[in-house]
Amino acid sequence: MADHEIRASEIQADATAADAAAGGTTGRDRTLRLVLYDGLASEAMGTLTTGVFLAGLAVEIGASNAAIGLLAAVPFAVQLLQLPAVVLVERLRARRAICTWSAGIGRCFLLGAAVTPLLGAAGGMAALIALLALHQALAAIGGCAWNSWMRDLVSAAEHGRFFGQRTAATTALAIALAFLGSFVIDTWKGALPDHPALGYSVLFVLSALIGLFGVYLLSITPDQPMVPVDKRLHPFEMLSAPFRDQNFRRLIIFLSSWNFAANLAAPFFSVYMLKSLGYGMTTVMTLTIVSQLSNLAALGLWGALIDRFSNKALLRVCAPLFLACTLAWSLTGLPWLQPLTIYLLLAIHVLMGIATAGMALASNNIAMKLSPTGQATAYLAANSVTTASFAAVAPVIGGLCADFFAAHELTLAFTWKGADAALTVQVLNFHAWTFFFGLACVAGLYSLHRLTFVQETAGSTDPLVLRHLLLEARRSMHSLSSAAGLLRIVRGPLSLLRPANRNAG
């Protein structure tokens, strides 16, 4: 027996013994709760170090548009490491150990990122990009093992409901931490106005500690033995299998084009509000929280509809809604809409939160669903690497081209001329970042075309079923506006925290 096989057997034996010592016989409820707790810790870490807070730190350091685009591309670019991670997982066949060690080491780099505001503009941004790249690189390796692990640990029949409720719980936590984080930033700026960037350092230190606690939760989550294989595949044969699968290849093309379209615009929404529209961090964070609340409200609905209909049916509803919201961002640059801009942004954030909830949930589920048993590691990694590569290119293009588009403008207007006066109304005004919002919408239309070629093994996407899905969604959304509906939003995630009641005997 080869050395690596002996080592894999030892790791697996240690994992099994650890499960027994930790009370692995307590059942499936304990396992699902640990998966949920890990999700909460990871979400807490991510909330305080990405999105609006990361954009705010970059702006305070004095980052250029190109640097901001590069920073947004880092989490996607490092997903290429999932390719060697597939080989590592298949050789060691110890997914929990790989996931735990890579996550533990990677999250320590967040502590280093906390000191970057002390290094000046150029040095601080270079260090921030490098440290986050290392953090995200190790997260990509751990994520490869985690995706395959969860695919086998949670049964396919539970994917929609469980991961929908898990995402709802993590979103609720993200909302609470967004309030806390914005309070810390505003308080810090009030107390030390000469060093506003150091407030973000406090958040990074806190997030690193929470992330390391999440590593502990991963270490006590029961492992799931991988399906035995008759023979070892050559790495090239193993990694190329997803691309030789015609239907999965179609899914990869759709998700890649979608990620390119979404990330051509999405990473710059916060930057656009902070720099172009001149809103403060409190306003931007409030709008972000509104989006997360609508995301939370929709998750339970989308999870139930996925199990009842199909992932593809949900994608065909949520994707056009997301594109419409993206195009609506370009309207915020119209002069005659300035008094109503904040209300337009509020509506955009609500609808985009609803659409994003469905897109994220259905995209992950359909990739898991179309991955064959025993080959999930390679299939999910191939999907993640390819789609992440397209997602990484998009913000880099945006950042590099931002200065060019800032000096150009494209306007569409209607003019009404009378005997005494003329009235001109602009209906489109593309400039700077709003160019990318329009281009993202056009690119997204192509990805919707690619979705039509994907075949899902269960469910239906014919027009009558889609119409029924929309009616069910409207009815469920209406019910969420009541007190009982809001109570269900809270109860859904909390139900995962409690052991299920079982009849004796």
Short mmCIF file of C-alpha atoms in Angstrom, two decimals, residues 27-485:
data_model
loop_
_atom_site.label_atom_id
_atom_site.label_comp_id
_atom_site.label_asym_id
_atom_site.label_seq_id
_atom_site.Cartn_x
_atom_site.Cartn_y
_atom_site.Cartn_z
CA GLY A 27 -27.87 11.41 15.34
CA ARG A 28 -28.54 13.45 12.31
CA ASP A 29 -29.96 16.45 14.18
CA ARG A 30 -26.62 17.09 15.87
CA THR A 31 -24.83 16.86 12.53
CA LEU A 32 -27.16 19.35 10.87
CA ARG A 33 -26.86 21.74 13.81
CA LEU A 34 -23.06 21.66 13.58
CA VAL A 35 -23.26 22.40 9.85
CA LEU A 36 -25.53 25.32 10.71
CA TYR A 37 -23.23 26.63 13.46
CA ASP A 38 -20.26 26.47 11.10
CA GLY A 39 -22.28 28.45 8.56
CA LEU A 40 -23.05 31.09 11.18
CA ALA A 41 -19.39 31.46 12.12
CA SER A 42 -18.30 31.66 8.48
CA GLU A 43 -21.00 34.22 7.69
CA ALA A 44 -19.99 36.34 10.67
CA MET A 45 -16.37 36.29 9.51
CA GLY A 46 -17.32 37.13 5.93
CA THR A 47 -19.74 39.91 6.85
CA LEU A 48 -17.09 41.87 8.73
CA THR A 49 -14.35 41.48 6.10
CA THR A 50 -16.13 41.69 2.72
CA GLY A 51 -18.76 43.76 0.96
CA VAL A 52 -19.36 47.26 2.26
CA PHE A 53 -16.74 46.99 5.01
CA LEU A 54 -13.99 45.89 2.62
CA ALA A 55 -14.97 48.61 0.16
CA GLY A 56 -14.95 51.16 2.98
CA LEU A 57 -11.48 50.06 4.11
CA ALA A 58 -10.16 50.34 0.53
CA VAL A 59 -11.63 53.83 0.16
CA GLU A 60 -10.15 54.96 3.50
CA ILE A 61 -6.71 53.60 2.56
CA GLY A 62 -6.92 55.55 -0.70
CA ALA A 63 -7.19 52.72 -3.23
CA SER A 64 -7.45 53.45 -6.95
CA ASN A 65 -10.27 52.10 -9.12
CA ALA A 66 -7.93 49.48 -10.58
CA ALA A 67 -6.90 48.35 -7.07
CA ILE A 68 -10.53 48.07 -5.99
CA GLY A 69 -11.29 45.95 -9.06
CA LEU A 70 -8.31 43.72 -8.33
CA LEU A 71 -9.39 43.36 -4.71
CA ALA A 72 -12.84 42.27 -5.85
CA ALA A 73 -11.31 39.73 -8.24
CA VAL A 74 -9.07 38.04 -5.67
CA PRO A 75 -11.69 35.68 -4.12
CA PHE A 76 -12.58 34.38 -7.58
CA ALA A 77 -9.08 34.19 -9.06
CA VAL A 78 -7.78 31.91 -6.30
CA GLN A 79 -10.53 29.39 -7.02
CA LEU A 80 -8.12 27.91 -9.58
CA LEU A 81 -6.52 26.18 -6.60
CA GLN A 82 -9.55 23.93 -6.43
CA LEU A 83 -8.04 21.94 -9.30
CA PRO A 84 -5.06 20.65 -7.29
CA ALA A 85 -7.39 20.46 -4.29
CA VAL A 86 -9.48 17.88 -6.16
CA VAL A 87 -6.42 15.68 -6.55
CA LEU A 88 -5.56 16.21 -2.86
CA VAL A 89 -9.07 15.21 -1.74
CA GLU A 90 -9.16 12.15 -3.97
CA ARG A 91 -5.73 11.00 -2.82
CA LEU A 92 -6.13 11.54 0.93
CA ARG A 93 -9.92 10.96 0.98
CA ALA A 94 -10.13 12.85 4.29
CA ARG A 95 -12.34 15.82 3.51
CA ARG A 96 -12.86 17.02 7.07
CA ALA A 97 -9.12 17.12 7.83
CA ILE A 98 -8.35 19.01 4.62
CA CYS A 99 -11.17 21.48 5.21
CA THR A 100 -10.23 22.12 8.84
CA TRP A 101 -6.49 22.62 8.33
CA SER A 102 -6.82 24.87 5.28
CA ALA A 103 -9.53 27.01 6.90
CA GLY A 104 -7.59 27.31 10.16
CA ILE A 105 -4.37 28.46 8.52
CA GLY A 106 -6.13 30.75 6.05
CA ARG A 107 -8.15 32.61 8.65
CA CYS A 108 -4.99 33.59 10.53
CA PHE A 109 -4.11 35.89 7.60
CA LEU A 110 -7.08 38.08 8.53
CA LEU A 111 -5.10 39.13 11.60
CA GLY A 112 -2.35 40.37 9.29
CA ALA A 113 -4.87 42.22 7.14
CA ALA A 114 -5.94 44.16 10.23
CA VAL A 115 -2.64 46.08 10.31
CA THR A 116 -2.65 47.16 6.64
CA PRO A 117 -4.03 50.68 7.38
CA LEU A 118 -0.72 51.41 9.14
CA LEU A 119 1.31 50.82 5.95
CA GLY A 120 0.15 53.80 3.89
CA ALA A 121 -1.90 53.88 0.69
CA ALA A 122 0.35 51.95 -1.72
CA GLY A 123 1.86 49.56 0.82
CA GLY A 124 -1.43 49.06 2.62
CA MET A 125 -3.35 48.10 -0.52
CA ALA A 126 -0.58 45.79 -1.75
CA ALA A 127 -0.46 44.03 1.63
CA LEU A 128 -4.25 43.87 1.87
CA ILE A 129 -4.57 42.26 -1.56
CA ALA A 130 -1.76 39.77 -0.82
CA LEU A 131 -3.08 38.76 2.62
CA LEU A 132 -6.66 38.38 1.41
CA ALA A 133 -5.38 36.36 -1.55
CA LEU A 134 -3.67 33.92 0.85
CA HIS A 135 -6.78 33.79 3.03
CA GLN A 136 -9.06 33.15 0.06
CA ALA A 137 -6.63 30.66 -1.53
CA LEU A 138 -6.70 28.39 1.49
CA ALA A 139 -10.46 28.91 1.74
CA ALA A 140 -10.75 27.66 -1.86
CA ILE A 141 -8.88 24.47 -0.99
CA GLY A 142 -11.06 23.93 2.06
CA GLY A 143 -14.17 24.81 0.09
CA CYS A 144 -13.42 22.10 -2.45
CA ALA A 145 -13.40 19.49 0.32
CA TRP A 146 -16.41 21.10 2.06
CA ASN A 147 -18.62 21.07 -1.05
CA SER A 148 -18.02 17.39 -1.67
CA TRP A 149 -18.37 16.61 2.04
CA MET A 150 -21.73 18.41 2.35
CA ARG A 151 -23.00 16.87 -0.87
CA ASP A 152 -22.70 13.43 0.78
CA LEU A 153 -23.48 14.49 4.35
CA VAL A 154 -26.87 16.10 3.58
CA SER A 155 -29.27 13.94 1.60
CA ALA A 156 -30.43 15.24 -1.78
CA ALA A 157 -34.06 15.33 -0.59
CA GLU A 158 -33.09 17.84 2.12
CA HIS A 159 -30.92 20.19 0.04
CA GLY A 160 -33.56 22.78 -0.77
CA ARG A 161 -35.10 22.97 2.71
CA PHE A 162 -31.97 22.63 4.84
CA PHE A 163 -29.64 24.90 2.89
CA GLY A 164 -32.47 27.38 2.44
CA GLN A 165 -33.00 27.55 6.20
CA ARG A 166 -29.25 27.55 6.82
CA THR A 167 -28.82 30.50 4.48
CA ALA A 168 -31.76 32.25 6.15
CA ALA A 169 -30.09 31.86 9.55
CA THR A 170 -26.72 33.11 8.30
CA THR A 171 -28.40 36.06 6.57
CA ALA A 172 -30.18 37.01 9.79
CA LEU A 173 -26.84 36.97 11.61
CA ALA A 174 -25.24 39.03 8.84
CA ILE A 175 -27.93 41.69 9.28
CA ALA A 176 -27.28 41.92 13.03
CA LEU A 177 -23.51 42.10 12.51
CA ALA A 178 -23.93 44.74 9.82
CA PHE A 179 -25.63 46.95 12.42
CA LEU A 180 -22.85 46.21 14.91
CA GLY A 181 -20.10 46.80 12.36
CA SER A 182 -21.51 50.10 11.13
CA PHE A 183 -21.91 51.23 14.77
CA VAL A 184 -18.25 50.37 15.46
CA ILE A 185 -17.10 52.27 12.35
CA ASP A 186 -19.20 55.36 13.08
CA THR A 187 -18.17 55.37 16.75
CA TRP A 188 -14.52 55.00 15.83
CA LYS A 189 -14.69 57.85 13.30
CA GLY A 190 -16.31 60.06 15.93
CA ALA A 191 -13.69 59.26 18.55
CA LEU A 192 -10.61 59.16 16.25
CA PRO A 193 -11.47 61.12 13.08
CA ASP A 194 -7.80 61.25 12.05
CA HIS A 195 -7.52 57.44 11.87
CA PRO A 196 -10.84 56.18 10.44
CA ALA A 197 -9.31 53.12 8.73
CA LEU A 198 -8.28 51.62 12.08
CA GLY A 199 -11.95 51.04 12.89
CA TYR A 200 -11.97 48.45 10.13
CA SER A 201 -8.93 46.80 11.74
CA VAL A 202 -11.04 46.12 14.83
CA LEU A 203 -13.59 44.32 12.63
CA PHE A 204 -10.91 42.21 10.96
CA VAL A 205 -9.50 41.05 14.30
CA LEU A 206 -12.98 40.16 15.55
CA SER A 207 -13.79 38.29 12.34
CA ALA A 208 -10.57 36.26 12.53
CA LEU A 209 -11.40 35.09 16.06
CA ILE A 210 -14.93 34.12 15.02
CA GLY A 211 -13.54 32.30 11.98
CA LEU A 212 -11.15 30.27 14.12
CA PHE A 213 -14.07 29.24 16.32
CA GLY A 214 -15.76 28.05 13.14
CA VAL A 215 -12.74 25.85 12.47
CA TYR A 216 -13.34 24.14 15.82
CA LEU A 217 -16.95 23.49 14.81
CA LEU A 218 -15.75 21.92 11.56
CA SER A 219 -13.37 19.67 13.48
CA ILE A 220 -16.19 18.11 15.53
CA THR A 221 -18.67 17.76 12.66
CA PRO A 222 -19.00 14.04 11.81
CA ASP A 223 -17.03 13.02 8.74
CA GLN A 224 -18.67 11.19 5.85
CA PRO A 225 -16.60 8.42 4.22
CA MET A 226 -16.18 8.92 0.50
CA VAL A 227 -17.73 6.43 -1.89
CA PRO A 228 -15.13 3.72 -2.67
CA VAL A 229 -13.74 3.73 -6.20
CA ASP A 230 -12.76 0.66 -8.19
CA LYS A 231 -9.64 2.30 -9.58
CA ARG A 232 -7.65 5.49 -9.25
CA LEU A 233 -8.27 7.84 -12.14
CA HIS A 234 -5.49 9.85 -13.69
CA PRO A 235 -5.80 13.50 -12.48
CA PHE A 236 -6.36 14.74 -16.05
CA GLU A 237 -9.10 12.18 -16.65
CA MET A 238 -10.73 13.03 -13.33
CA LEU A 239 -10.66 16.81 -13.89
CA SER A 240 -11.81 16.59 -17.49
CA ALA A 241 -14.83 14.37 -16.71
CA PRO A 242 -17.17 17.31 -15.89
CA PHE A 243 -16.37 18.95 -19.24
CA ARG A 244 -17.02 15.72 -21.13
CA ASP A 245 -20.47 15.52 -19.52
CA GLN A 246 -22.57 17.47 -22.04
CA ASN A 247 -25.31 18.56 -19.66
CA PHE A 248 -22.92 19.59 -16.89
CA ARG A 249 -20.82 21.45 -19.44
CA ARG A 250 -23.93 23.43 -20.40
CA LEU A 251 -24.50 24.25 -16.74
CA ILE A 252 -20.91 25.48 -16.42
CA ILE A 253 -21.34 27.73 -19.47
CA PHE A 254 -24.51 29.23 -18.02
CA LEU A 255 -23.06 29.82 -14.55
CA SER A 256 -19.79 31.20 -15.98
CA SER A 257 -21.55 33.74 -18.19
CA TRP A 258 -23.87 34.63 -15.32
CA ASN A 259 -21.01 35.19 -12.88
CA PHE A 260 -19.24 37.39 -15.43
CA ALA A 261 -22.37 39.50 -15.91
CA ALA A 262 -23.12 39.81 -12.19
CA ASN A 263 -19.55 40.68 -11.17
CA LEU A 264 -19.14 43.24 -13.91
CA ALA A 265 -21.39 45.45 -11.80
CA ALA A 266 -22.09 44.05 -8.31
CA PRO A 267 -18.64 44.67 -6.70
CA PHE A 268 -18.96 48.37 -7.48
CA PHE A 269 -22.44 49.06 -6.11
CA SER A 270 -21.07 50.11 -2.71
CA VAL A 271 -18.17 52.04 -4.25
CA TYR A 272 -20.63 53.84 -6.54
CA MET A 273 -22.79 54.92 -3.61
CA LEU A 274 -19.81 56.00 -1.50
CA LYS A 275 -17.86 57.85 -4.19
CA SER A 276 -20.27 58.89 -6.98
CA LEU A 277 -23.51 59.44 -5.08
CA GLY A 278 -21.74 60.70 -1.96
CA TYR A 279 -23.69 58.68 0.59
CA GLY A 280 -22.19 57.95 4.02
CA MET A 281 -21.39 54.51 5.40
CA THR A 282 -24.54 54.51 7.54
CA THR A 283 -26.81 55.06 4.51
CA VAL A 284 -25.00 52.46 2.43
CA MET A 285 -25.13 49.94 5.26
CA THR A 286 -28.83 50.62 5.84
CA LEU A 287 -29.59 49.88 2.19
CA THR A 288 -27.45 46.74 2.37
CA ILE A 289 -29.36 45.56 5.43
CA VAL A 290 -32.67 46.20 3.64
CA SER A 291 -31.43 43.96 0.84
CA GLN A 292 -30.42 41.27 3.32
CA LEU A 293 -33.82 41.44 5.03
CA SER A 294 -35.61 40.87 1.74
CA ASN A 295 -33.11 38.10 1.00
CA LEU A 296 -33.94 36.51 4.35
CA ALA A 297 -37.68 36.79 3.78
CA ALA A 298 -37.42 35.10 0.38
CA LEU A 299 -35.10 32.21 1.30
CA GLY A 300 -37.69 30.00 2.94
CA LEU A 301 -40.03 30.50 0.02
CA TRP A 302 -37.36 29.75 -2.60
CA GLY A 303 -36.17 26.61 -0.78
CA ALA A 304 -39.71 25.21 -0.67
CA LEU A 305 -40.36 26.04 -4.33
CA ILE A 306 -37.11 24.38 -5.41
CA ASP A 307 -38.17 21.13 -3.74
CA ARG A 308 -41.64 21.42 -5.30
CA PHE A 309 -40.69 22.53 -8.82
CA SER A 310 -37.03 22.65 -9.90
CA ASN A 311 -33.88 24.72 -9.62
CA LYS A 312 -34.06 25.70 -13.28
CA ALA A 313 -37.61 26.99 -12.93
CA LEU A 314 -36.50 29.23 -10.07
CA LEU A 315 -33.49 30.48 -12.04
CA ARG A 316 -35.78 31.51 -14.89
CA VAL A 317 -37.75 33.67 -12.47
CA CYS A 318 -34.95 35.20 -10.38
CA ALA A 319 -32.39 35.89 -13.11
CA PRO A 320 -34.55 38.35 -15.11
CA LEU A 321 -35.48 40.12 -11.87
CA PHE A 322 -31.80 40.51 -10.96
CA LEU A 323 -30.98 41.89 -14.43
CA ALA A 324 -33.83 44.39 -14.24
CA CYS A 325 -32.47 45.62 -10.90
CA THR A 326 -28.96 45.91 -12.36
CA LEU A 327 -30.24 48.04 -15.24
CA ALA A 328 -32.22 50.16 -12.78
CA TRP A 329 -28.93 51.20 -11.14
CA SER A 330 -28.16 53.24 -14.27
CA LEU A 331 -31.29 55.32 -13.63
CA THR A 332 -29.75 56.69 -10.44
CA GLY A 333 -27.58 58.94 -12.60
CA LEU A 334 -30.53 60.80 -14.17
CA PRO A 335 -30.61 64.44 -12.99
CA TRP A 336 -34.40 64.70 -12.81
CA LEU A 337 -34.54 61.62 -10.57
CA GLN A 338 -32.11 62.98 -7.95
CA PRO A 339 -34.82 63.88 -5.40
CA LEU A 340 -36.11 60.29 -5.67
CA THR A 341 -32.74 58.51 -5.88
CA ILE A 342 -32.80 57.19 -2.31
CA TYR A 343 -36.28 55.71 -2.82
CA LEU A 344 -35.21 54.15 -6.11
CA LEU A 345 -32.18 52.63 -4.39
CA LEU A 346 -34.43 51.29 -1.64
CA ALA A 347 -36.67 49.55 -4.17
CA ILE A 348 -33.66 48.18 -6.06
CA HIS A 349 -32.15 46.73 -2.89
CA VAL A 350 -35.41 45.05 -1.87
CA LEU A 351 -35.94 43.39 -5.25
CA MET A 352 -32.29 42.51 -5.70
CA GLY A 353 -32.24 40.83 -2.29
CA ILE A 354 -35.19 38.66 -3.31
CA ALA A 355 -33.59 37.78 -6.66
CA THR A 356 -30.15 37.09 -5.17
CA ALA A 357 -31.61 34.68 -2.62
CA GLY A 358 -33.15 32.55 -5.35
CA MET A 359 -30.14 32.74 -7.68
CA ALA A 360 -27.61 31.71 -5.02
CA LEU A 361 -29.72 28.88 -3.65
CA ALA A 362 -30.77 27.43 -7.02
CA SER A 363 -27.27 27.77 -8.56
CA ASN A 364 -25.63 25.83 -5.73
CA ASN A 365 -28.35 23.21 -5.60
CA ILE A 366 -28.43 22.48 -9.33
CA ALA A 367 -24.63 22.06 -9.39
CA MET A 368 -24.85 19.58 -6.50
CA LYS A 369 -27.80 17.81 -8.09
CA LEU A 370 -26.15 17.30 -11.47
CA SER A 371 -22.89 16.03 -9.91
CA PRO A 372 -22.78 12.21 -10.10
CA THR A 373 -22.37 10.26 -6.88
CA GLY A 374 -18.73 9.43 -6.32
CA GLN A 375 -17.52 12.21 -8.63
CA ALA A 376 -18.93 15.22 -6.80
CA THR A 377 -15.51 16.56 -5.78
CA ALA A 378 -14.26 16.89 -9.36
CA TYR A 379 -17.58 18.11 -10.74
CA LEU A 380 -18.16 20.80 -8.11
CA ALA A 381 -14.55 21.94 -8.27
CA ALA A 382 -14.66 22.21 -12.07
CA ASN A 383 -17.81 24.29 -11.78
CA SER A 384 -16.34 26.52 -9.05
CA VAL A 385 -13.03 27.08 -10.85
CA THR A 386 -14.53 27.88 -14.24
CA THR A 387 -17.28 30.17 -12.97
CA ALA A 388 -14.89 31.88 -10.54
CA SER A 389 -12.44 32.56 -13.36
CA PHE A 390 -15.10 34.47 -15.27
CA ALA A 391 -16.18 36.22 -12.07
CA ALA A 392 -12.56 37.27 -11.45
CA VAL A 393 -12.08 38.76 -14.91
CA ALA A 394 -15.20 40.95 -14.71
CA PRO A 395 -14.24 43.33 -11.84
CA VAL A 396 -10.68 43.63 -13.16
CA ILE A 397 -12.11 44.83 -16.47
CA GLY A 398 -14.38 47.17 -14.56
CA GLY A 399 -11.60 48.65 -12.46
CA LEU A 400 -9.22 49.12 -15.40
CA CYS A 401 -11.89 50.74 -17.58
CA ALA A 402 -13.46 52.92 -14.88
CA ASP A 403 -11.25 55.94 -15.56
CA PHE A 404 -11.95 55.70 -19.32
CA PHE A 405 -15.71 55.64 -18.86
CA ALA A 406 -15.51 58.42 -16.27
CA ALA A 407 -14.47 60.76 -19.10
CA HIS A 408 -17.25 59.62 -21.46
CA GLU A 409 -21.00 59.87 -21.40
CA LEU A 410 -23.85 58.32 -23.41
CA THR A 411 -27.25 59.98 -23.11
CA LEU A 412 -30.66 59.16 -24.52
CA ALA A 413 -33.27 61.92 -24.20
CA PHE A 414 -36.70 62.88 -25.49
CA THR A 415 -37.46 66.50 -26.30
CA TRP A 416 -40.91 68.10 -26.54
CA LYS A 417 -40.91 71.47 -28.32
CA GLY A 418 -43.77 73.90 -28.09
CA ALA A 419 -44.40 77.41 -29.32
CA ASP A 420 -42.85 79.02 -26.27
CA ALA A 421 -40.51 76.44 -24.75
CA ALA A 422 -38.92 73.04 -25.11
CA LEU A 423 -38.85 70.22 -22.53
CA THR A 424 -36.07 67.62 -22.60
CA VAL A 425 -36.22 64.50 -20.42
CA GLN A 426 -33.27 62.11 -20.14
CA VAL A 427 -34.32 58.46 -20.03
CA LEU A 428 -30.79 57.01 -19.99
CA ASN A 429 -27.52 58.57 -18.90
CA PHE A 430 -24.57 56.19 -18.87
CA HIS A 431 -21.37 57.51 -17.28
CA ALA A 432 -18.58 56.03 -15.16
CA TRP A 433 -19.90 53.00 -13.21
CA THR A 434 -23.38 53.19 -14.78
CA PHE A 435 -21.83 52.03 -18.07
CA PHE A 436 -21.00 48.73 -16.39
CA PHE A 437 -24.50 48.39 -14.99
CA GLY A 438 -25.90 48.54 -18.52
CA LEU A 439 -23.23 46.21 -19.93
CA ALA A 440 -23.87 43.72 -17.12
CA CYS A 441 -27.54 43.58 -18.06
CA VAL A 442 -26.69 42.84 -21.71
CA ALA A 443 -24.23 40.09 -20.70
CA GLY A 444 -26.85 38.63 -18.38
CA LEU A 445 -29.32 38.28 -21.25
CA TYR A 446 -26.83 35.98 -22.99
CA SER A 447 -26.52 33.82 -19.86
CA LEU A 448 -30.32 33.44 -19.76
CA HIS A 449 -30.12 32.07 -23.29
CA ARG A 450 -27.54 29.50 -22.15
CA LEU A 451 -29.81 28.39 -19.30
CA THR A 452 -32.36 27.04 -21.80
CA PHE A 453 -29.92 24.29 -22.82
CA VAL A 454 -29.48 22.90 -19.28
CA GLN A 455 -31.50 19.79 -18.46
CA GLU A 456 -32.51 19.05 -14.88
CA THR A 457 -33.31 15.46 -13.93
CA ALA A 458 -36.44 16.30 -11.95
CA GLY A 459 -39.04 19.01 -11.87
CA SER A 460 -40.40 20.97 -14.78
CA THR A 461 -39.77 24.32 -16.44
CA ASP A 462 -42.60 24.52 -18.98
CA PRO A 463 -44.58 27.80 -19.14
CA LEU A 464 -47.59 26.50 -17.20
CA VAL A 465 -45.39 25.32 -14.33
CA LEU A 466 -43.49 28.63 -14.33
CA ARG A 467 -46.79 30.50 -14.19
CA HIS A 468 -47.86 28.34 -11.23
CA LEU A 469 -44.49 28.98 -9.54
CA LEU A 470 -44.97 32.74 -9.91
CA LEU A 471 -48.47 32.53 -8.47
CA GLU A 472 -47.18 30.50 -5.52
CA ALA A 473 -44.35 32.99 -5.01
CA ARG A 474 -46.74 35.96 -5.05
CA ARG A 475 -49.07 34.24 -2.60
CA SER A 476 -46.22 33.34 -0.26
CA MET A 477 -44.68 36.82 -0.45
CA HIS A 478 -48.05 38.32 0.40
CA SER A 479 -48.34 36.07 3.43
CA LEU A 480 -44.89 37.15 4.61
CA SER A 481 -46.16 40.69 5.06
CA SER A 482 -48.38 39.56 7.93
CA ALA A 483 -47.25 39.12 11.52
CA ALA A 484 -47.61 35.35 11.19
CA GLY A 485 -45.49 35.40 8.05
#
